Amino acid sequence: MLNIIIARAVHTIVHRLIAECMDEMQIREKTIGICPVGCSVLAYDYFNCDMLEAAHGRAPAIGTAIKRLLPDRMVFTYQGDGDLASIGMGEIVHASLRGEKITTIFINNAIYGMTGGQMAPTTLLGQVTTTSPYGRSIEVEGYPARMAELLSVNYGSAYICRTAVNNPANVTKTKKAIKKAFEIQQKGLGFTMVEVLSTCPTNWGLSPVEAMKWVEEKMIPYYPLGEFKVPE
Ligand SMILES: Cc1ncc(C[n+]2csc(CCOP(=O)(O)OP(=O)(O)O)c2C)c(N)n1
């Protein structure tokens, strides 16, 4: 039980940041969040706004429908890396290409967390998972997906940013990025995404403190932080 609580610690930080942005922007009553399966699945228990559940990878499709039918609403999806970059890869790429006016919060913990630690598209080279027991290799599994960079070249993307929550300064930057994404959605400028580098101490086999160090030492060098697309 303790492991589940620790593994969810980053979710609680990001949930709080999203909720603070909603309240500061006074949009709680008009916000609709969509969470697919994965550790994000419990999010509807924690947000006090309208929430919907999507099938694995399909949150951008549900978000598209809601936003098109109710354009005055603030719509966000909250997706893991297995969800967004594997089974949902087509969904997110086309939502971005279409310039859907939704915001995606992408929790990248480099692993399939909920199902027990299988390799994800974002698993790092050399990283040991239950399905890459000798470590991910270029020859067998290919390169990890850099989703922020990939989506940033699409004309429909208005704002694409990558942040982390491994220290207080980065938590503050993550909040600013989420608010900026919501504001750009409000202006109707196009698709917005904030990728947040996250931990999964349980499936990485590390303590929570070691996991935060792993984000800094292993993840950030491959997944650089910053804004990849901003409105002109
Ligand atoms: C169509 C379908 N395929 C597979 C699953 C099993 N499944 C549930 S969660 C999950 C992986 C979630 O990984 P990720 O999106 O990275 O989220 P995390 O748990 O790491 O937060 C999978 C494969 C499912 N529920 N539905």
mmCIF file of C-alpha atoms and ligand atoms in Angstrom:
data_model
loop_
_atom_site.group_PDB
_atom_site.id
_atom_site.type_symbol
_atom_site.label_atom_id
_atom_site.label_comp_id
_atom_site.label_asym_id
_atom_site.label_seq_id
_atom_site.Cartn_x
_atom_site.Cartn_y
_atom_site.Cartn_z
ATOM 1 C CA MET A 1 0.000 0.000 0.000
ATOM 2 C CA LEU A 2 2.817 2.360 0.893
ATOM 3 C CA ASN A 3 4.398 1.722 -2.515
ATOM 4 C CA ILE A 4 1.177 2.639 -4.284
ATOM 5 C CA ILE A 5 0.973 5.860 -2.279
ATOM 6 C CA ILE A 6 4.615 6.698 -3.078
ATOM 7 C CA ALA A 7 4.187 5.838 -6.755
ATOM 8 C CA ARG A 8 1.231 8.202 -6.863
ATOM 9 C CA ALA A 9 3.149 11.036 -5.193
ATOM 10 C CA VAL A 10 3.967 12.773 -8.471
ATOM 11 C CA HIS A 11 0.331 12.491 -9.534
ATOM 12 C CA THR A 12 -0.710 14.252 -6.349
ATOM 13 C CA ILE A 13 1.699 17.123 -7.067
ATOM 14 C CA VAL A 14 0.447 17.525 -10.628
ATOM 15 C CA HIS A 15 -3.206 17.126 -9.590
ATOM 16 C CA ARG A 16 -2.737 19.935 -7.097
ATOM 17 C CA LEU A 17 -1.113 22.191 -9.711
ATOM 18 C CA ILE A 18 -3.947 21.624 -12.189
ATOM 19 C CA ALA A 19 -6.508 22.285 -9.445
ATOM 20 C CA GLU A 20 -4.727 25.475 -8.354
ATOM 21 C CA CYS A 21 -4.670 26.725 -11.948
ATOM 22 C CA MET A 22 -8.388 25.989 -12.303
ATOM 23 C CA ASP A 23 -9.214 27.944 -9.156
ATOM 24 C CA GLU A 24 -6.891 30.855 -9.900
ATOM 25 C CA MET A 25 -8.401 31.154 -13.377
ATOM 26 C CA GLN A 26 -11.908 30.643 -11.916
ATOM 27 C CA ILE A 27 -12.703 27.932 -14.439
ATOM 28 C CA ARG A 28 -13.520 25.004 -12.146
ATOM 29 C CA GLU A 29 -17.223 25.051 -13.056
ATOM 30 C CA LYS A 30 -16.498 24.920 -16.775
ATOM 31 C CA THR A 31 -13.605 22.454 -16.815
ATOM 32 C CA ILE A 32 -13.955 18.866 -17.999
ATOM 33 C CA GLY A 33 -11.081 16.433 -17.425
ATOM 34 C CA ILE A 34 -10.631 13.117 -19.202
ATOM 35 C CA CYS A 35 -8.564 10.315 -17.711
ATOM 36 C CA PRO A 36 -7.902 7.012 -19.442
ATOM 37 C CA VAL A 37 -6.551 3.870 -17.766
ATOM 38 C CA GLY A 38 -3.177 3.690 -16.060
ATOM 39 C CA CYS A 39 -2.316 5.276 -12.725
ATOM 40 C CA SER A 40 -4.245 8.354 -13.911
ATOM 41 C CA VAL A 41 -7.409 6.274 -13.688
ATOM 42 C CA LEU A 42 -8.176 7.418 -10.156
ATOM 43 C CA ALA A 43 -7.986 11.117 -10.985
ATOM 44 C CA TYR A 44 -11.752 11.546 -10.952
ATOM 45 C CA ASP A 45 -11.628 10.818 -7.228
ATOM 46 C CA TYR A 46 -9.420 13.849 -6.650
ATOM 47 C CA PHE A 47 -10.678 16.637 -8.931
ATOM 48 C CA ASN A 48 -13.751 18.605 -7.997
ATOM 49 C CA CYS A 49 -14.785 19.296 -11.566
ATOM 50 C CA ASP A 50 -16.523 17.252 -14.259
ATOM 51 C CA MET A 51 -14.450 14.178 -15.116
ATOM 52 C CA LEU A 52 -14.811 11.432 -17.711
ATOM 53 C CA GLU A 53 -13.126 8.090 -18.178
ATOM 54 C CA ALA A 54 -11.752 7.091 -21.592
ATOM 55 C CA ALA A 55 -10.620 3.740 -22.961
ATOM 56 C CA HIS A 56 -6.843 3.219 -23.064
ATOM 57 C CA GLY A 57 -5.276 5.889 -25.308
ATOM 58 C CA ARG A 58 -8.566 7.415 -26.417
ATOM 59 C CA ALA A 59 -8.729 10.528 -24.226
ATOM 60 C CA PRO A 60 -7.854 12.912 -27.100
ATOM 61 C CA ALA A 61 -10.829 11.587 -29.122
ATOM 62 C CA ILE A 62 -13.228 12.131 -26.202
ATOM 63 C CA GLY A 63 -11.663 15.535 -25.567
ATOM 64 C CA THR A 64 -12.114 16.452 -29.227
ATOM 65 C CA ALA A 65 -15.812 15.580 -29.136
ATOM 66 C CA ILE A 66 -16.488 17.470 -25.913
ATOM 67 C CA LYS A 67 -14.613 20.583 -26.963
ATOM 68 C CA ARG A 68 -16.293 20.695 -30.366
ATOM 69 C CA LEU A 69 -19.746 20.280 -28.817
ATOM 70 C CA LEU A 70 -19.087 22.593 -25.868
ATOM 71 C CA PRO A 71 -16.459 25.065 -27.118
ATOM 72 C CA ASP A 72 -16.786 27.342 -24.077
ATOM 73 C CA ARG A 73 -15.529 24.571 -21.752
ATOM 74 C CA MET A 74 -11.930 24.054 -20.673
ATOM 75 C CA VAL A 75 -10.995 20.494 -21.623
ATOM 76 C CA PHE A 76 -7.930 18.626 -20.454
ATOM 77 C CA THR A 77 -6.727 15.053 -20.841
ATOM 78 C CA TYR A 78 -4.390 13.480 -18.288
ATOM 79 C CA GLN A 79 -2.402 10.607 -19.794
ATOM 80 C CA GLY A 80 0.476 8.268 -19.005
ATOM 81 C CA ASP A 81 3.248 7.429 -21.457
ATOM 82 C CA GLY A 82 2.009 3.914 -22.246
ATOM 83 C CA ASP A 83 -1.400 5.412 -22.861
ATOM 84 C CA LEU A 84 -0.333 8.452 -24.898
ATOM 85 C CA ALA A 85 2.737 7.211 -26.757
ATOM 86 C CA SER A 86 1.819 3.574 -27.413
ATOM 87 C CA ILE A 87 -1.827 2.587 -27.845
ATOM 88 C CA GLY A 88 -2.831 6.263 -28.072
ATOM 89 C CA MET A 89 -0.012 7.434 -30.347
ATOM 90 C CA GLY A 90 -2.314 7.905 -33.348
ATOM 91 C CA GLU A 91 -4.917 9.731 -31.252
ATOM 92 C CA ILE A 92 -2.512 12.315 -29.868
ATOM 93 C CA VAL A 93 -0.685 12.939 -33.142
ATOM 94 C CA HIS A 94 -3.939 13.572 -35.007
ATOM 95 C CA ALA A 95 -5.449 15.704 -32.222
ATOM 96 C CA SER A 96 -2.341 17.840 -32.492
ATOM 97 C CA LEU A 97 -2.422 17.889 -36.305
ATOM 98 C CA ARG A 98 -6.076 18.951 -36.212
ATOM 99 C CA GLY A 99 -5.207 21.695 -33.749
ATOM 100 C CA GLU A 100 -7.855 20.550 -31.280
ATOM 101 C CA LYS A 101 -8.303 23.233 -28.642
ATOM 102 C CA ILE A 102 -7.658 20.933 -25.708
ATOM 103 C CA THR A 103 -4.825 20.636 -23.179
ATOM 104 C CA THR A 104 -3.024 17.362 -22.588
ATOM 105 C CA ILE A 105 -1.141 16.771 -19.360
ATOM 106 C CA PHE A 106 1.283 13.986 -20.222
ATOM 107 C CA ILE A 107 2.770 12.101 -17.262
ATOM 108 C CA ASN A 108 5.958 10.466 -18.541
ATOM 109 C CA ASN A 109 7.350 7.959 -16.028
ATOM 110 C CA ALA A 110 9.186 5.867 -18.652
ATOM 111 C CA ILE A 111 7.267 2.691 -17.812
ATOM 112 C CA TYR A 112 3.849 1.033 -17.743
ATOM 113 C CA GLY A 113 3.150 1.588 -14.059
ATOM 114 C CA MET A 114 -0.293 0.217 -13.331
ATOM 115 C CA THR A 115 0.224 -3.093 -15.101
ATOM 116 C CA GLY A 116 3.469 -3.931 -13.313
ATOM 117 C CA GLY A 117 6.419 -2.266 -14.995
ATOM 118 C CA GLN A 118 6.494 -3.278 -18.667
ATOM 119 C CA MET A 119 8.558 -1.319 -21.219
ATOM 120 C CA ALA A 120 6.891 1.831 -22.550
ATOM 121 C CA PRO A 121 7.728 3.830 -25.703
ATOM 122 C CA THR A 122 9.505 6.298 -23.406
ATOM 123 C CA THR A 123 11.582 3.693 -21.517
ATOM 124 C CA LEU A 124 15.210 4.853 -21.638
ATOM 125 C CA LEU A 125 18.001 2.996 -23.422
ATOM 126 C CA GLY A 126 19.492 0.477 -21.016
ATOM 127 C CA GLN A 127 16.526 0.681 -18.665
ATOM 128 C CA VAL A 128 15.521 -2.660 -17.198
ATOM 129 C CA THR A 129 11.797 -3.418 -17.160
ATOM 130 C CA THR A 130 9.841 -6.657 -16.864
ATOM 131 C CA THR A 131 9.715 -6.895 -20.683
ATOM 132 C CA SER A 132 13.260 -5.624 -21.295
ATOM 133 C CA PRO A 133 15.110 -7.638 -18.632
ATOM 134 C CA TYR A 134 18.523 -6.995 -20.253
ATOM 135 C CA GLY A 135 17.816 -3.281 -20.638
ATOM 136 C CA ARG A 136 16.241 -1.522 -23.605
ATOM 137 C CA SER A 137 18.524 -1.677 -26.648
ATOM 138 C CA ILE A 138 18.447 0.299 -29.885
ATOM 139 C CA GLU A 139 18.772 -2.887 -31.960
ATOM 140 C CA VAL A 140 15.812 -4.698 -30.399
ATOM 141 C CA GLU A 141 13.419 -2.030 -29.126
ATOM 142 C CA GLY A 142 14.536 1.147 -30.885
ATOM 143 C CA TYR A 143 14.801 4.663 -29.520
ATOM 144 C CA PRO A 144 12.621 6.151 -26.764
ATOM 145 C CA ALA A 145 9.897 8.495 -28.051
ATOM 146 C CA ARG A 146 10.393 12.197 -27.449
ATOM 147 C CA MET A 147 6.746 13.185 -27.605
ATOM 148 C CA ALA A 148 7.116 16.916 -26.906
ATOM 149 C CA GLU A 149 9.612 17.291 -29.750
ATOM 150 C CA LEU A 150 7.525 15.097 -32.052
ATOM 151 C CA LEU A 151 4.284 17.026 -31.519
ATOM 152 C CA SER A 152 5.964 20.426 -31.573
ATOM 153 C CA VAL A 153 6.531 20.297 -35.347
ATOM 154 C CA ASN A 154 2.803 19.950 -36.068
ATOM 155 C CA TYR A 155 1.193 23.197 -37.240
ATOM 156 C CA GLY A 156 -1.869 22.446 -35.080
ATOM 157 C CA SER A 157 0.196 22.536 -31.908
ATOM 158 C CA ALA A 158 0.058 25.946 -30.229
ATOM 159 C CA TYR A 159 1.980 25.230 -27.044
ATOM 160 C CA ILE A 160 4.214 22.257 -26.232
ATOM 161 C CA CYS A 161 6.361 22.170 -23.126
ATOM 162 C CA ARG A 162 8.282 19.631 -21.036
ATOM 163 C CA THR A 163 8.720 20.087 -17.294
ATOM 164 C CA ALA A 164 9.553 17.997 -14.222
ATOM 165 C CA VAL A 165 8.454 18.025 -10.591
ATOM 166 C CA ASN A 166 11.683 16.724 -9.063
ATOM 167 C CA ASN A 167 12.429 19.894 -7.082
ATOM 168 C CA PRO A 168 10.518 22.987 -5.902
ATOM 169 C CA ALA A 169 11.778 25.199 -8.756
ATOM 170 C CA ASN A 170 10.547 22.707 -11.337
ATOM 171 C CA VAL A 171 7.200 22.352 -9.552
ATOM 172 C CA THR A 172 6.752 26.125 -9.886
ATOM 173 C CA LYS A 173 7.700 25.981 -13.587
ATOM 174 C CA THR A 174 5.246 23.135 -14.136
ATOM 175 C CA LYS A 175 2.424 25.184 -12.677
ATOM 176 C CA LYS A 176 3.298 28.143 -14.915
ATOM 177 C CA ALA A 177 3.323 25.837 -17.947
ATOM 178 C CA ILE A 178 -0.083 24.337 -17.094
ATOM 179 C CA LYS A 179 -1.575 27.799 -16.643
ATOM 180 C CA LYS A 180 -0.052 28.989 -19.902
ATOM 181 C CA ALA A 181 -1.477 25.963 -21.720
ATOM 182 C CA PHE A 182 -4.957 26.640 -20.257
ATOM 183 C CA GLU A 183 -4.732 30.318 -21.246
ATOM 184 C CA ILE A 184 -3.717 29.412 -24.797
ATOM 185 C CA GLN A 185 -6.634 26.976 -24.950
ATOM 186 C CA GLN A 186 -8.934 29.789 -23.779
ATOM 187 C CA LYS A 187 -7.661 31.947 -26.638
ATOM 188 C CA GLY A 188 -8.498 29.114 -29.043
ATOM 189 C CA LEU A 189 -5.033 29.002 -30.567
ATOM 190 C CA GLY A 190 -4.734 25.220 -30.976
ATOM 191 C CA PHE A 191 -3.522 22.055 -29.296
ATOM 192 C CA THR A 192 -1.542 22.397 -26.060
ATOM 193 C CA MET A 193 0.477 19.846 -24.104
ATOM 194 C CA VAL A 194 2.577 19.866 -20.952
ATOM 195 C CA GLU A 195 4.754 16.767 -20.601
ATOM 196 C CA VAL A 196 5.755 16.217 -16.977
ATOM 197 C CA LEU A 197 8.706 13.919 -16.217
ATOM 198 C CA SER A 198 7.526 11.686 -13.433
ATOM 199 C CA THR A 199 8.759 8.900 -11.168
ATOM 200 C CA CYS A 200 7.612 5.331 -10.608
ATOM 201 C CA PRO A 201 9.732 4.211 -7.622
ATOM 202 C CA THR A 202 7.835 0.925 -7.274
ATOM 203 C CA ASN A 203 8.467 -0.325 -10.814
ATOM 204 C CA TRP A 204 11.866 1.309 -11.168
ATOM 205 C CA GLY A 205 12.923 -0.576 -8.016
ATOM 206 C CA LEU A 206 14.193 2.608 -6.375
ATOM 207 C CA SER A 207 13.378 4.516 -3.203
ATOM 208 C CA PRO A 208 11.390 7.733 -3.749
ATOM 209 C CA VAL A 209 14.511 9.829 -3.113
ATOM 210 C CA GLU A 210 16.607 7.711 -5.513
ATOM 211 C CA ALA A 211 13.811 8.003 -8.077
ATOM 212 C CA MET A 212 13.904 11.811 -7.940
ATOM 213 C CA LYS A 213 17.687 11.634 -8.526
ATOM 214 C CA TRP A 214 17.113 9.247 -11.456
ATOM 215 C CA VAL A 215 14.819 11.824 -13.066
ATOM 216 C CA GLU A 216 17.574 14.417 -12.821
ATOM 217 C CA GLU A 217 20.502 12.210 -13.817
ATOM 218 C CA LYS A 218 18.928 9.903 -16.434
ATOM 219 C CA MET A 219 15.662 11.325 -17.694
ATOM 220 C CA ILE A 220 16.361 15.042 -18.094
ATOM 221 C CA PRO A 221 19.505 14.504 -20.243
ATOM 222 C CA TYR A 222 17.405 12.513 -22.760
ATOM 223 C CA TYR A 223 14.201 14.492 -22.243
ATOM 224 C CA PRO A 224 15.368 18.119 -21.995
ATOM 225 C CA LEU A 225 13.052 20.514 -20.208
ATOM 226 C CA GLY A 226 11.667 23.632 -21.825
ATOM 227 C CA GLU A 227 9.160 25.046 -24.271
ATOM 228 C CA PHE A 228 9.248 23.447 -27.714
ATOM 229 C CA LYS A 229 6.399 25.394 -29.306
ATOM 230 C CA VAL A 230 4.910 28.706 -28.281
ATOM 231 C CA PRO A 231 2.291 30.770 -30.114
ATOM 232 C CA GLU A 232 3.815 33.281 -32.558
HETATM 233 C C1 LIG B 1 -7.283 -1.614 -24.603
HETATM 234 C C2 LIG B 1 -6.468 -1.896 -23.368
HETATM 235 N N1 LIG B 1 -5.250 -2.446 -23.484
HETATM 236 C C3 LIG B 1 -4.504 -2.680 -22.392
HETATM 237 C C4 LIG B 1 -4.975 -2.360 -21.140
HETATM 238 C C5 LIG B 1 -4.127 -2.681 -19.933
HETATM 239 N N2 LIG B 1 -3.487 -1.503 -19.363
HETATM 240 C C6 LIG B 1 -4.031 -0.848 -18.316
HETATM 241 S S1 LIG B 1 -3.057 0.391 -17.769
HETATM 242 C C7 LIG B 1 -1.878 0.055 -18.929
HETATM 243 C C8 LIG B 1 -0.570 0.802 -19.006
HETATM 244 C C9 LIG B 1 -0.573 2.120 -18.381
HETATM 245 O O1 LIG B 1 0.694 2.689 -18.514
HETATM 246 P P1 LIG B 1 0.858 4.240 -18.592
HETATM 247 O O2 LIG B 1 -0.098 4.819 -19.555
HETATM 248 O O3 LIG B 1 2.296 4.533 -18.828
HETATM 249 O O4 LIG B 1 0.393 4.766 -17.168
HETATM 250 P P2 LIG B 1 1.002 4.553 -15.712
HETATM 251 O O5 LIG B 1 0.266 3.396 -15.115
HETATM 252 O O6 LIG B 1 2.486 4.325 -15.828
HETATM 253 O O7 LIG B 1 0.703 5.834 -15.020
HETATM 254 C C10 LIG B 1 -2.268 -1.023 -19.733
HETATM 255 C C11 LIG B 1 -1.443 -1.584 -20.824
HETATM 256 C C12 LIG B 1 -6.250 -1.780 -21.059
HETATM 257 N N3 LIG B 1 -6.776 -1.428 -19.864
HETATM 258 N N4 LIG B 1 -6.978 -1.549 -22.170
#
